[in-house]
Amino acid sequence: MQAAATSAAIRKLFGTDGVRGVAGDFLTAELALQLARAAAARVHSPGKPARALIIRDTRESGEMLEAAVAAGIAAAGGEALLGGILPTPGAPLLIKRHGFDLGVVISASHNPYRDNGIKFFGGDGYKLSDATEAEIEAALEQPPAVPEHPGRVREFHGALEDYLRALHERFAGLDLSGRRVLLDCANGATFRAAPEIFRRLGADVGVLAHEPDGRNINLDCGSTHTRRLQIAMQASEEDIGFAFDGDGDRVLAVDRNGVLVDGDELIALAALHLRHAGRLPGGGVAVTVMTNYGFHTAMREHGVEVATTPVGDRYVLEELRRRDWALGGEQSGHIIDRNFVPSGDGIAAALLTLEALGTGDLADRAAMEKLPQKLVNVRVADRRALEGAGAVHAAVARESSALAGRGRVLLRPSGTEPVVRVMVEAPTVEEAETVTARLVALVESQLG
């Protein structure tokens, strides 16, 4: 019975973005070591120990987990190279540049400091597949293989400079002289890299939330708490502001008036720019089901094909690979440009935004017209019951038919909570709120 319970628990370690939880509680040093040892063993071959790059964000638990991951890789006979604090996209970029077999990022992205996470990248620079993650989980149930020789742990010097150099090479033609930019680094992994690359490209740079202490990552700052940046933009003379998240794979923008510009709008701006420049492979872009209806309208008007995926940047990336496209992302600010790196990269997306704007002003450049959106999280007894709720699906069909060509309705269960998300987009705020209220009441009565 105990073995079955342990097996069931192990099979639920990986979520949509690696293994994540409270550091020292769920995500212990012991678990980190086991995961890293199992992952390294998968890429180890006789006579060729796995070479793994490890990077992290600024959380106080990062050093502990970094040491545990490094020990796990060495215990499998591999070579662990410590790259230090670096934005998540630095891992796939450096993997490809230096021929690493494995990349490990220790971060919980936009979560509070108590959380941490471990995500793995393969030797091709892409996140490991669901099947490979399942194999790693299954390996934890077996005694670990003992290598002929233990591995090594070493510092990997110059990781930050390598990442900065790659950004500079990609945006070498971007002259930011005279641009006044305000950056919110979320006290996270971008606190050194972001200000430095903007300065190298000539910008006049102001910085917020760039003094990490291990506990202030994402605390009332960054892309999930943009109010501070918005207020600062209203009170300053900067031209544009960017807010990154804790691990640097997301970005949102704020114009000179303090107005927030989300991922949908930034992707739209980038898509039209790249298409005009002849650098939008396949003439298409991939986004998620949460992307605003106005985005689809704008892309249709400009002849850009749109593919829609489930929520999660890994699904966007899978669709881009399947279609051999380059650009995609999420409303939350995950923006992927495979022309540069196969991952969301907040700094690169911010620079791409400025490249798209040229000498223009973000406040005056609308690549799309957003429809009013109303989103309500409805607590339910069992989110899985939504699948068999015939009355709810019938109501969604009726409301969708009434909004056809003008807006849309989306109901989806949360992947982690007893919640059903009800989202409505309509031409007016009043209509969006009215339709949402009807659906929320029905979900509560049927599933509450």
Short mmCIF file of C-alpha atoms in Angstrom, two decimals:
data_model
loop_
_atom_site.label_atom_id
_atom_site.label_comp_id
_atom_site.label_asym_id
_atom_site.label_seq_id
_atom_site.Cartn_x
_atom_site.Cartn_y
_atom_site.Cartn_z
CA MET A 1 0.00 0.00 0.00
CA GLN A 2 2.84 2.37 0.90
CA ALA A 3 4.59 1.69 -2.42
CA ALA A 4 1.40 2.46 -4.36
CA ALA A 5 0.94 5.72 -2.48
CA THR A 6 4.54 6.71 -3.15
CA SER A 7 4.16 5.88 -6.84
CA ALA A 8 1.02 8.01 -7.14
CA ALA A 9 2.78 10.92 -5.48
CA ILE A 10 5.82 10.66 -7.74
CA ARG A 11 3.69 10.66 -10.87
CA LYS A 12 2.43 14.13 -9.98
CA LEU A 13 5.76 15.91 -9.55
CA PHE A 14 5.98 17.67 -12.92
CA GLY A 15 3.51 20.38 -13.81
CA THR A 16 3.34 22.46 -16.98
CA ASP A 17 6.62 24.21 -16.07
CA GLY A 18 8.77 21.68 -14.24
CA VAL A 19 8.60 20.73 -10.56
CA ARG A 20 7.49 23.57 -8.32
CA GLY A 21 6.54 24.00 -4.67
CA VAL A 22 7.55 25.43 -1.30
CA ALA A 23 11.31 25.12 -0.94
CA GLY A 24 12.37 22.90 1.93
CA ASP A 25 8.87 21.51 2.32
CA PHE A 26 7.71 19.94 -0.93
CA LEU A 27 10.80 20.82 -2.94
CA THR A 28 13.52 19.50 -0.65
CA ALA A 29 17.24 19.19 -1.29
CA GLU A 30 16.77 15.42 -1.32
CA LEU A 31 14.13 15.60 -4.06
CA ALA A 32 16.24 18.05 -6.08
CA LEU A 33 19.21 15.67 -5.92
CA GLN A 34 17.09 12.69 -6.99
CA LEU A 35 15.53 14.55 -9.91
CA ALA A 36 18.89 15.82 -11.17
CA ARG A 37 20.52 12.40 -10.84
CA ALA A 38 17.68 10.76 -12.78
CA ALA A 39 17.76 13.45 -15.49
CA ALA A 40 21.54 13.26 -15.88
CA ALA A 41 21.42 9.47 -16.06
CA ARG A 42 19.11 9.73 -19.06
CA VAL A 43 21.70 11.63 -21.13
CA HIS A 44 24.76 9.81 -19.81
CA SER A 45 26.52 7.44 -22.18
CA PRO A 46 29.63 5.25 -21.71
CA GLY A 47 32.75 7.34 -22.06
CA LYS A 48 30.75 10.56 -22.34
CA PRO A 49 29.52 11.94 -19.02
CA ALA A 50 26.60 14.32 -19.21
CA ARG A 51 27.56 18.02 -19.12
CA ALA A 52 24.83 20.03 -17.42
CA LEU A 53 24.47 23.79 -17.02
CA ILE A 54 22.74 24.99 -13.84
CA ILE A 55 21.38 28.54 -13.46
CA ARG A 56 19.02 30.08 -10.92
CA ASP A 57 17.13 33.19 -9.89
CA THR A 58 17.63 35.25 -6.71
CA ARG A 59 15.54 33.29 -4.15
CA GLU A 60 17.24 32.51 -0.86
CA SER A 61 16.60 28.79 -1.42
CA GLY A 62 18.38 28.87 -4.76
CA GLU A 63 21.84 28.17 -3.42
CA MET A 64 20.63 25.13 -1.47
CA LEU A 65 18.84 23.67 -4.47
CA GLU A 66 21.73 24.55 -6.78
CA ALA A 67 24.07 22.53 -4.56
CA ALA A 68 21.62 19.61 -4.44
CA VAL A 69 21.10 19.58 -8.22
CA ALA A 70 24.84 19.74 -8.80
CA ALA A 71 25.36 16.84 -6.39
CA GLY A 72 22.72 14.80 -8.20
CA ILE A 73 24.38 15.36 -11.57
CA ALA A 74 27.80 14.44 -10.16
CA ALA A 75 26.30 11.37 -8.44
CA ALA A 76 25.19 10.17 -11.89
CA GLY A 77 28.76 10.60 -13.16
CA GLY A 78 28.05 13.89 -14.90
CA GLU A 79 29.73 17.27 -14.93
CA ALA A 80 27.72 20.07 -13.31
CA LEU A 81 28.63 23.60 -14.37
CA LEU A 82 27.28 26.44 -12.23
CA GLY A 83 26.28 29.49 -14.26
CA GLY A 84 24.94 31.48 -11.30
CA ILE A 85 22.07 33.95 -11.49
CA LEU A 86 20.78 34.26 -15.05
CA PRO A 87 17.37 34.66 -16.72
CA THR A 88 15.74 31.36 -17.70
CA PRO A 89 16.23 31.88 -21.48
CA GLY A 90 19.96 31.93 -20.82
CA ALA A 91 19.82 28.15 -20.35
CA PRO A 92 18.61 27.12 -23.83
CA LEU A 93 20.79 29.79 -25.43
CA LEU A 94 23.98 28.61 -23.69
CA ILE A 95 23.09 24.94 -24.19
CA LYS A 96 23.16 25.44 -27.94
CA ARG A 97 26.25 27.66 -27.88
CA HIS A 98 28.37 25.37 -25.71
CA GLY A 99 26.98 21.94 -26.49
CA PHE A 100 25.63 21.08 -23.04
CA ASP A 101 23.66 17.85 -22.78
CA LEU A 102 21.29 19.20 -20.17
CA GLY A 103 20.19 22.50 -18.70
CA VAL A 104 18.66 23.00 -15.27
CA VAL A 105 16.90 26.19 -14.20
CA ILE A 106 16.16 26.68 -10.50
CA SER A 107 13.30 29.16 -10.29
CA ALA A 108 9.63 29.51 -9.48
CA SER A 109 9.16 32.29 -12.04
CA HIS A 110 6.56 34.81 -10.82
CA ASN A 111 5.73 32.95 -7.56
CA PRO A 112 6.56 34.31 -4.07
CA TYR A 113 10.06 33.75 -2.68
CA ARG A 114 9.12 30.77 -0.51
CA ASP A 115 8.40 28.75 -3.66
CA ASN A 116 11.06 27.42 -5.94
CA GLY A 117 11.18 25.10 -8.91
CA ILE A 118 13.33 22.95 -11.15
CA LYS A 119 12.89 22.77 -14.90
CA PHE A 120 15.01 20.82 -17.34
CA PHE A 121 16.10 21.60 -20.89
CA GLY A 122 17.48 18.98 -23.27
CA GLY A 123 20.57 19.18 -25.43
CA ASP A 124 18.49 20.73 -28.23
CA GLY A 125 17.64 23.74 -26.05
CA TYR A 126 13.97 22.80 -25.63
CA LYS A 127 12.19 21.85 -22.42
CA LEU A 128 11.96 18.12 -21.88
CA SER A 129 8.87 16.44 -23.26
CA ASP A 130 6.05 15.13 -21.09
CA ALA A 131 7.21 11.59 -21.87
CA THR A 132 10.77 12.30 -20.75
CA GLU A 133 9.57 13.95 -17.55
CA ALA A 134 7.45 10.86 -16.87
CA GLU A 135 10.54 8.69 -17.32
CA ILE A 136 12.43 10.82 -14.79
CA GLU A 137 9.58 10.47 -12.29
CA ALA A 138 9.46 6.71 -12.82
CA ALA A 139 13.22 6.47 -12.27
CA LEU A 140 12.78 7.84 -8.75
CA GLU A 141 11.02 4.61 -7.82
CA GLN A 142 14.09 2.52 -8.70
CA PRO A 143 17.50 2.28 -7.02
CA PRO A 144 19.82 4.73 -8.80
CA ALA A 145 22.53 3.37 -11.04
CA VAL A 146 26.06 3.73 -9.68
CA PRO A 147 28.46 5.24 -12.25
CA GLU A 148 31.95 3.91 -12.73
CA HIS A 149 33.38 7.25 -11.62
CA PRO A 150 31.74 10.12 -9.74
CA GLY A 151 31.29 13.34 -11.62
CA ARG A 152 32.49 16.88 -10.99
CA VAL A 153 31.05 20.26 -9.99
CA ARG A 154 32.65 23.41 -11.40
CA GLU A 155 31.92 27.08 -11.87
CA PHE A 156 30.96 28.13 -15.38
CA HIS A 157 32.49 31.56 -15.71
CA GLY A 158 31.14 34.11 -18.17
CA ALA A 159 27.55 32.86 -18.41
CA LEU A 160 26.09 36.36 -17.98
CA GLU A 161 28.49 37.85 -20.51
CA ASP A 162 27.65 35.11 -23.01
CA TYR A 163 23.94 35.90 -22.66
CA LEU A 164 24.54 39.64 -23.02
CA ARG A 165 26.72 39.09 -26.07
CA ALA A 166 23.99 37.01 -27.73
CA LEU A 167 21.43 39.74 -27.10
CA HIS A 168 23.81 42.36 -28.46
CA GLU A 169 24.45 40.31 -31.59
CA ARG A 170 20.72 39.84 -32.20
CA PHE A 171 19.90 43.53 -31.74
CA ALA A 172 23.13 45.00 -33.10
CA GLY A 173 21.16 47.26 -35.45
CA LEU A 174 19.02 48.69 -32.67
CA ASP A 175 20.27 52.13 -31.61
CA LEU A 176 18.55 53.25 -28.40
CA SER A 177 20.43 56.54 -28.14
CA GLY A 178 18.05 59.14 -26.72
CA ARG A 179 15.55 56.52 -25.51
CA ARG A 180 14.65 56.89 -21.84
CA VAL A 181 13.68 53.48 -20.51
CA LEU A 182 12.50 52.44 -17.04
CA LEU A 183 12.99 48.78 -16.11
CA ASP A 184 11.31 46.87 -13.26
CA CYS A 185 13.54 43.84 -12.67
CA ALA A 186 11.28 42.24 -10.03
CA ASN A 187 14.33 41.82 -7.76
CA GLY A 188 14.89 38.72 -9.84
CA ALA A 189 17.15 37.14 -12.44
CA THR A 190 17.20 40.15 -14.79
CA PHE A 191 18.56 42.62 -12.23
CA ARG A 192 22.03 42.68 -13.82
CA ALA A 193 21.35 41.61 -17.40
CA ALA A 194 18.48 43.92 -18.32
CA PRO A 195 19.97 47.30 -17.35
CA GLU A 196 23.34 46.33 -18.85
CA ILE A 197 22.09 45.38 -22.32
CA PHE A 198 19.87 48.45 -22.58
CA ARG A 199 22.84 50.63 -21.66
CA ARG A 200 25.09 48.88 -24.20
CA LEU A 201 22.52 49.67 -26.88
CA GLY A 202 22.61 53.34 -25.92
CA ALA A 203 19.49 53.82 -23.79
CA ASP A 204 19.20 56.15 -20.81
CA VAL A 205 18.18 53.55 -18.22
CA GLY A 206 16.27 53.91 -14.97
CA VAL A 207 15.77 50.83 -12.79
CA LEU A 208 13.25 49.68 -10.18
CA ALA A 209 13.33 46.53 -8.02
CA HIS A 210 16.96 45.71 -8.79
CA GLU A 211 18.28 44.99 -5.27
CA PRO A 212 17.42 41.34 -4.55
CA ASP A 213 17.81 40.14 -0.97
CA GLY A 214 16.56 36.58 -1.46
CA ARG A 215 13.05 37.36 -0.21
CA ASN A 216 11.87 40.38 -2.20
CA ILE A 217 11.65 38.66 -5.60
CA ASN A 218 8.26 39.53 -7.21
CA LEU A 219 7.23 41.36 -4.01
CA ASP A 220 4.92 44.19 -5.15
CA CYS A 221 6.97 44.52 -8.31
CA GLY A 222 7.57 42.92 -11.68
CA SER A 223 5.14 41.77 -14.35
CA THR A 224 2.56 40.46 -11.85
CA HIS A 225 2.52 43.71 -9.84
CA THR A 226 2.88 46.54 -12.34
CA ARG A 227 1.28 49.32 -10.32
CA ARG A 228 4.63 50.62 -9.03
CA LEU A 229 6.01 50.91 -12.57
CA GLN A 230 2.80 52.52 -13.84
CA ILE A 231 2.90 55.18 -11.12
CA ALA A 232 6.61 55.78 -11.75
CA MET A 233 5.99 56.24 -15.48
CA GLN A 234 3.27 58.80 -14.81
CA ALA A 235 5.61 60.77 -12.57
CA SER A 236 8.73 60.54 -14.75
CA GLU A 237 9.93 61.61 -18.17
CA GLU A 238 10.79 58.11 -19.42
CA ASP A 239 9.49 57.11 -22.85
CA ILE A 240 8.63 53.50 -22.05
CA GLY A 241 8.76 51.03 -19.16
CA PHE A 242 9.18 47.27 -19.02
CA ALA A 243 8.33 44.91 -16.14
CA PHE A 244 9.97 41.49 -16.03
CA ASP A 245 9.06 38.54 -13.83
CA GLY A 246 11.32 36.76 -11.36
CA ASP A 247 13.06 34.47 -13.81
CA GLY A 248 13.03 36.82 -16.77
CA ASP A 249 10.94 34.86 -19.27
CA ARG A 250 8.02 37.32 -19.18
CA VAL A 251 7.64 41.02 -19.86
CA LEU A 252 4.84 43.57 -19.89
CA ALA A 253 5.21 47.17 -21.07
CA VAL A 254 3.96 50.50 -19.76
CA ASP A 255 3.67 53.54 -22.01
CA ARG A 256 4.67 57.09 -21.08
CA ASN A 257 1.16 57.75 -19.70
CA GLY A 258 1.33 54.81 -17.29
CA VAL A 259 -0.96 52.58 -19.39
CA LEU A 260 -0.23 48.86 -19.19
CA VAL A 261 0.41 47.04 -22.48
CA ASP A 262 0.00 43.27 -22.16
CA GLY A 263 1.48 40.31 -23.98
CA ASP A 264 -1.27 40.16 -26.60
CA GLU A 265 -0.53 43.71 -27.70
CA LEU A 266 3.24 43.20 -27.68
CA ILE A 267 2.94 40.01 -29.75
CA ALA A 268 0.67 41.81 -32.22
CA LEU A 269 3.18 44.64 -32.57
CA ALA A 270 6.03 42.17 -33.06
CA ALA A 271 4.08 40.06 -35.57
CA LEU A 272 3.31 43.00 -37.83
CA HIS A 273 6.89 44.27 -37.58
CA LEU A 274 8.47 40.92 -38.39
CA ARG A 275 6.02 40.26 -41.21
CA HIS A 276 6.83 43.63 -42.77
CA ALA A 277 10.56 42.90 -42.40
CA GLY A 278 10.20 39.45 -43.98
CA ARG A 279 11.25 37.72 -40.75
CA LEU A 280 8.01 35.98 -39.77
CA PRO A 281 8.53 32.35 -40.89
CA GLY A 282 5.36 30.82 -42.28
CA GLY A 283 3.49 34.10 -41.93
CA GLY A 284 1.88 32.94 -38.70
CA VAL A 285 1.85 33.33 -34.93
CA ALA A 286 0.81 30.97 -32.11
CA VAL A 287 -1.12 32.15 -29.04
CA THR A 288 -3.30 30.57 -26.35
CA VAL A 289 -7.04 30.35 -25.84
CA MET A 290 -6.80 33.29 -23.42
CA THR A 291 -5.60 35.69 -26.12
CA ASN A 292 -7.95 38.61 -26.65
CA TYR A 293 -10.42 38.39 -29.53
CA GLY A 294 -9.13 41.72 -30.79
CA PHE A 295 -5.78 40.08 -31.52
CA HIS A 296 -7.40 37.61 -33.89
CA THR A 297 -9.27 40.42 -35.63
CA ALA A 298 -6.10 42.46 -36.12
CA MET A 299 -4.08 39.54 -37.45
CA ARG A 300 -6.87 38.57 -39.85
CA GLU A 301 -6.94 42.13 -41.20
CA HIS A 302 -3.19 42.03 -41.85
CA GLY A 303 -3.07 38.55 -43.34
CA VAL A 304 -1.24 36.87 -40.44
CA GLU A 305 -2.36 33.31 -39.68
CA VAL A 306 -3.08 32.51 -36.02
CA ALA A 307 -2.82 29.10 -34.31
CA THR A 308 -4.44 28.68 -30.89
CA THR A 309 -3.14 26.39 -28.13
CA PRO A 310 -4.02 25.49 -24.54
CA VAL A 311 -2.71 27.80 -21.81
CA GLY A 312 1.02 27.37 -21.19
CA ASP A 313 4.11 28.54 -23.03
CA ARG A 314 5.23 24.95 -23.60
CA TYR A 315 2.13 24.33 -25.74
CA VAL A 316 2.79 27.51 -27.71
CA LEU A 317 6.34 26.35 -28.32
CA GLU A 318 5.18 22.88 -29.40
CA GLU A 319 2.85 24.46 -31.96
CA LEU A 320 5.60 26.74 -33.26
CA ARG A 321 7.89 23.76 -33.73
CA ARG A 322 5.17 21.73 -35.42
CA ARG A 323 4.45 24.49 -37.93
CA ASP A 324 8.07 25.71 -38.19
CA TRP A 325 6.98 29.18 -37.11
CA ALA A 326 8.98 31.54 -34.93
CA LEU A 327 6.71 33.91 -32.99
CA GLY A 328 4.18 33.17 -30.28
CA GLY A 329 3.27 33.74 -26.68
CA GLU A 330 0.74 34.50 -24.00
CA GLN A 331 -1.24 37.45 -22.66
CA SER A 332 0.80 37.18 -19.46
CA GLY A 333 3.93 38.29 -21.28
CA HIS A 334 5.60 35.02 -22.26
CA ILE A 335 6.82 35.97 -25.74
CA ILE A 336 8.82 33.47 -27.79
CA ASP A 337 10.86 34.36 -30.85
CA ARG A 338 12.57 31.18 -32.04
CA ASN A 339 14.68 33.31 -34.36
CA PHE A 340 16.64 34.09 -31.17
CA VAL A 341 15.99 31.41 -28.52
CA PRO A 342 13.41 28.60 -28.10
CA SER A 343 12.00 30.04 -24.88
CA GLY A 344 10.14 33.04 -23.58
CA ASP A 345 12.69 35.82 -23.11
CA GLY A 346 11.50 39.01 -21.43
CA ILE A 347 14.58 41.07 -22.25
CA ALA A 348 14.64 40.01 -25.90
CA ALA A 349 10.89 40.69 -26.18
CA ALA A 350 11.36 44.18 -24.74
CA LEU A 351 14.10 44.90 -27.26
CA LEU A 352 11.96 43.46 -30.05
CA THR A 353 9.20 45.88 -29.00
CA LEU A 354 11.59 48.82 -29.32
CA GLU A 355 12.82 47.48 -32.66
CA ALA A 356 9.20 47.33 -33.85
CA LEU A 357 8.49 50.86 -32.63
CA GLY A 358 11.53 52.35 -34.34
CA THR A 359 11.38 56.04 -33.53
CA GLY A 360 7.70 55.79 -32.64
CA ASP A 361 6.03 55.97 -29.25
CA LEU A 362 4.24 53.03 -27.66
CA ALA A 363 1.41 55.31 -26.57
CA ASP A 364 0.69 56.14 -30.22
CA ARG A 365 1.12 52.67 -31.75
CA ALA A 366 -1.86 50.33 -31.41
CA ALA A 367 -1.33 47.08 -33.33
CA MET A 368 -4.73 45.79 -32.17
CA GLU A 369 -7.92 46.97 -30.51
CA LYS A 370 -8.62 45.00 -27.35
CA LEU A 371 -12.17 43.92 -26.64
CA PRO A 372 -13.45 44.38 -23.08
CA GLN A 373 -12.77 41.18 -21.18
CA LYS A 374 -14.40 39.87 -18.01
CA LEU A 375 -12.81 36.94 -16.18
CA VAL A 376 -14.26 35.31 -13.04
CA ASN A 377 -12.85 32.34 -11.15
CA VAL A 378 -15.75 30.28 -9.82
CA ARG A 379 -15.00 27.89 -6.96
CA VAL A 380 -16.59 24.49 -7.52
CA ALA A 381 -16.76 21.16 -5.70
CA ASP A 382 -14.93 19.31 -8.49
CA ARG A 383 -13.46 21.12 -11.49
CA ARG A 384 -13.48 17.86 -13.49
CA ALA A 385 -17.30 17.82 -13.33
CA LEU A 386 -17.35 20.61 -15.93
CA GLU A 387 -16.79 18.03 -18.65
CA GLY A 388 -20.18 16.39 -18.04
CA ALA A 389 -22.17 19.55 -17.24
CA GLY A 390 -24.56 19.52 -20.19
CA ALA A 391 -26.58 22.57 -19.10
CA VAL A 392 -23.40 24.64 -18.79
CA HIS A 393 -22.12 23.61 -22.22
CA ALA A 394 -25.53 24.37 -23.77
CA ALA A 395 -25.46 27.84 -22.22
CA VAL A 396 -21.94 28.46 -23.49
CA ALA A 397 -23.06 27.46 -26.98
CA ARG A 398 -26.00 29.90 -26.85
CA GLU A 399 -23.90 32.80 -25.58
CA SER A 400 -21.16 32.04 -28.11
CA SER A 401 -23.68 32.03 -30.94
CA ALA A 402 -25.02 35.42 -29.83
CA LEU A 403 -21.47 36.85 -29.79
CA ALA A 404 -20.34 35.22 -33.05
CA GLY A 405 -18.17 37.62 -35.02
CA ARG A 406 -18.25 40.18 -32.17
CA GLY A 407 -16.66 38.39 -29.21
CA ARG A 408 -16.36 35.02 -27.53
CA VAL A 409 -16.94 32.87 -24.45
CA LEU A 410 -14.43 30.56 -22.81
CA LEU A 411 -14.90 28.22 -19.85
CA ARG A 412 -11.98 26.13 -18.63
CA PRO A 413 -11.14 24.31 -15.42
CA SER A 414 -8.02 25.32 -13.52
CA GLY A 415 -5.22 22.82 -13.73
CA THR A 416 -4.40 23.08 -10.03
CA GLU A 417 -7.38 24.48 -8.09
CA PRO A 418 -11.11 23.63 -7.62
CA VAL A 419 -11.95 26.51 -9.92
CA VAL A 420 -13.70 27.00 -13.27
CA ARG A 421 -12.58 30.11 -15.13
CA VAL A 422 -15.37 31.96 -16.94
CA MET A 423 -14.16 34.47 -19.50
CA VAL A 424 -16.25 36.62 -21.82
CA GLU A 425 -15.13 39.17 -24.40
CA ALA A 426 -17.69 41.47 -25.99
CA PRO A 427 -17.84 44.81 -27.80
CA THR A 428 -18.85 46.63 -24.59
CA VAL A 429 -18.01 46.25 -20.91
CA GLU A 430 -21.71 46.04 -20.08
CA GLU A 431 -22.36 43.13 -22.42
CA ALA A 432 -19.27 41.27 -21.22
CA GLU A 433 -20.34 41.66 -17.59
CA THR A 434 -23.94 40.64 -18.29
CA VAL A 435 -23.00 37.45 -20.14
CA THR A 436 -20.40 36.60 -17.51
CA ALA A 437 -22.91 37.04 -14.68
CA ARG A 438 -25.35 34.63 -16.34
CA LEU A 439 -22.70 31.97 -16.85
CA VAL A 440 -21.20 32.36 -13.38
CA ALA A 441 -24.63 31.89 -11.79
CA LEU A 442 -25.21 28.75 -13.85
CA VAL A 443 -21.79 27.27 -13.02
CA GLU A 444 -22.36 27.93 -9.32
CA SER A 445 -25.78 26.26 -9.38
CA GLN A 446 -24.61 23.25 -11.42
CA LEU A 447 -21.13 22.65 -10.03
CA GLY A 448 -20.95 24.53 -6.74
#
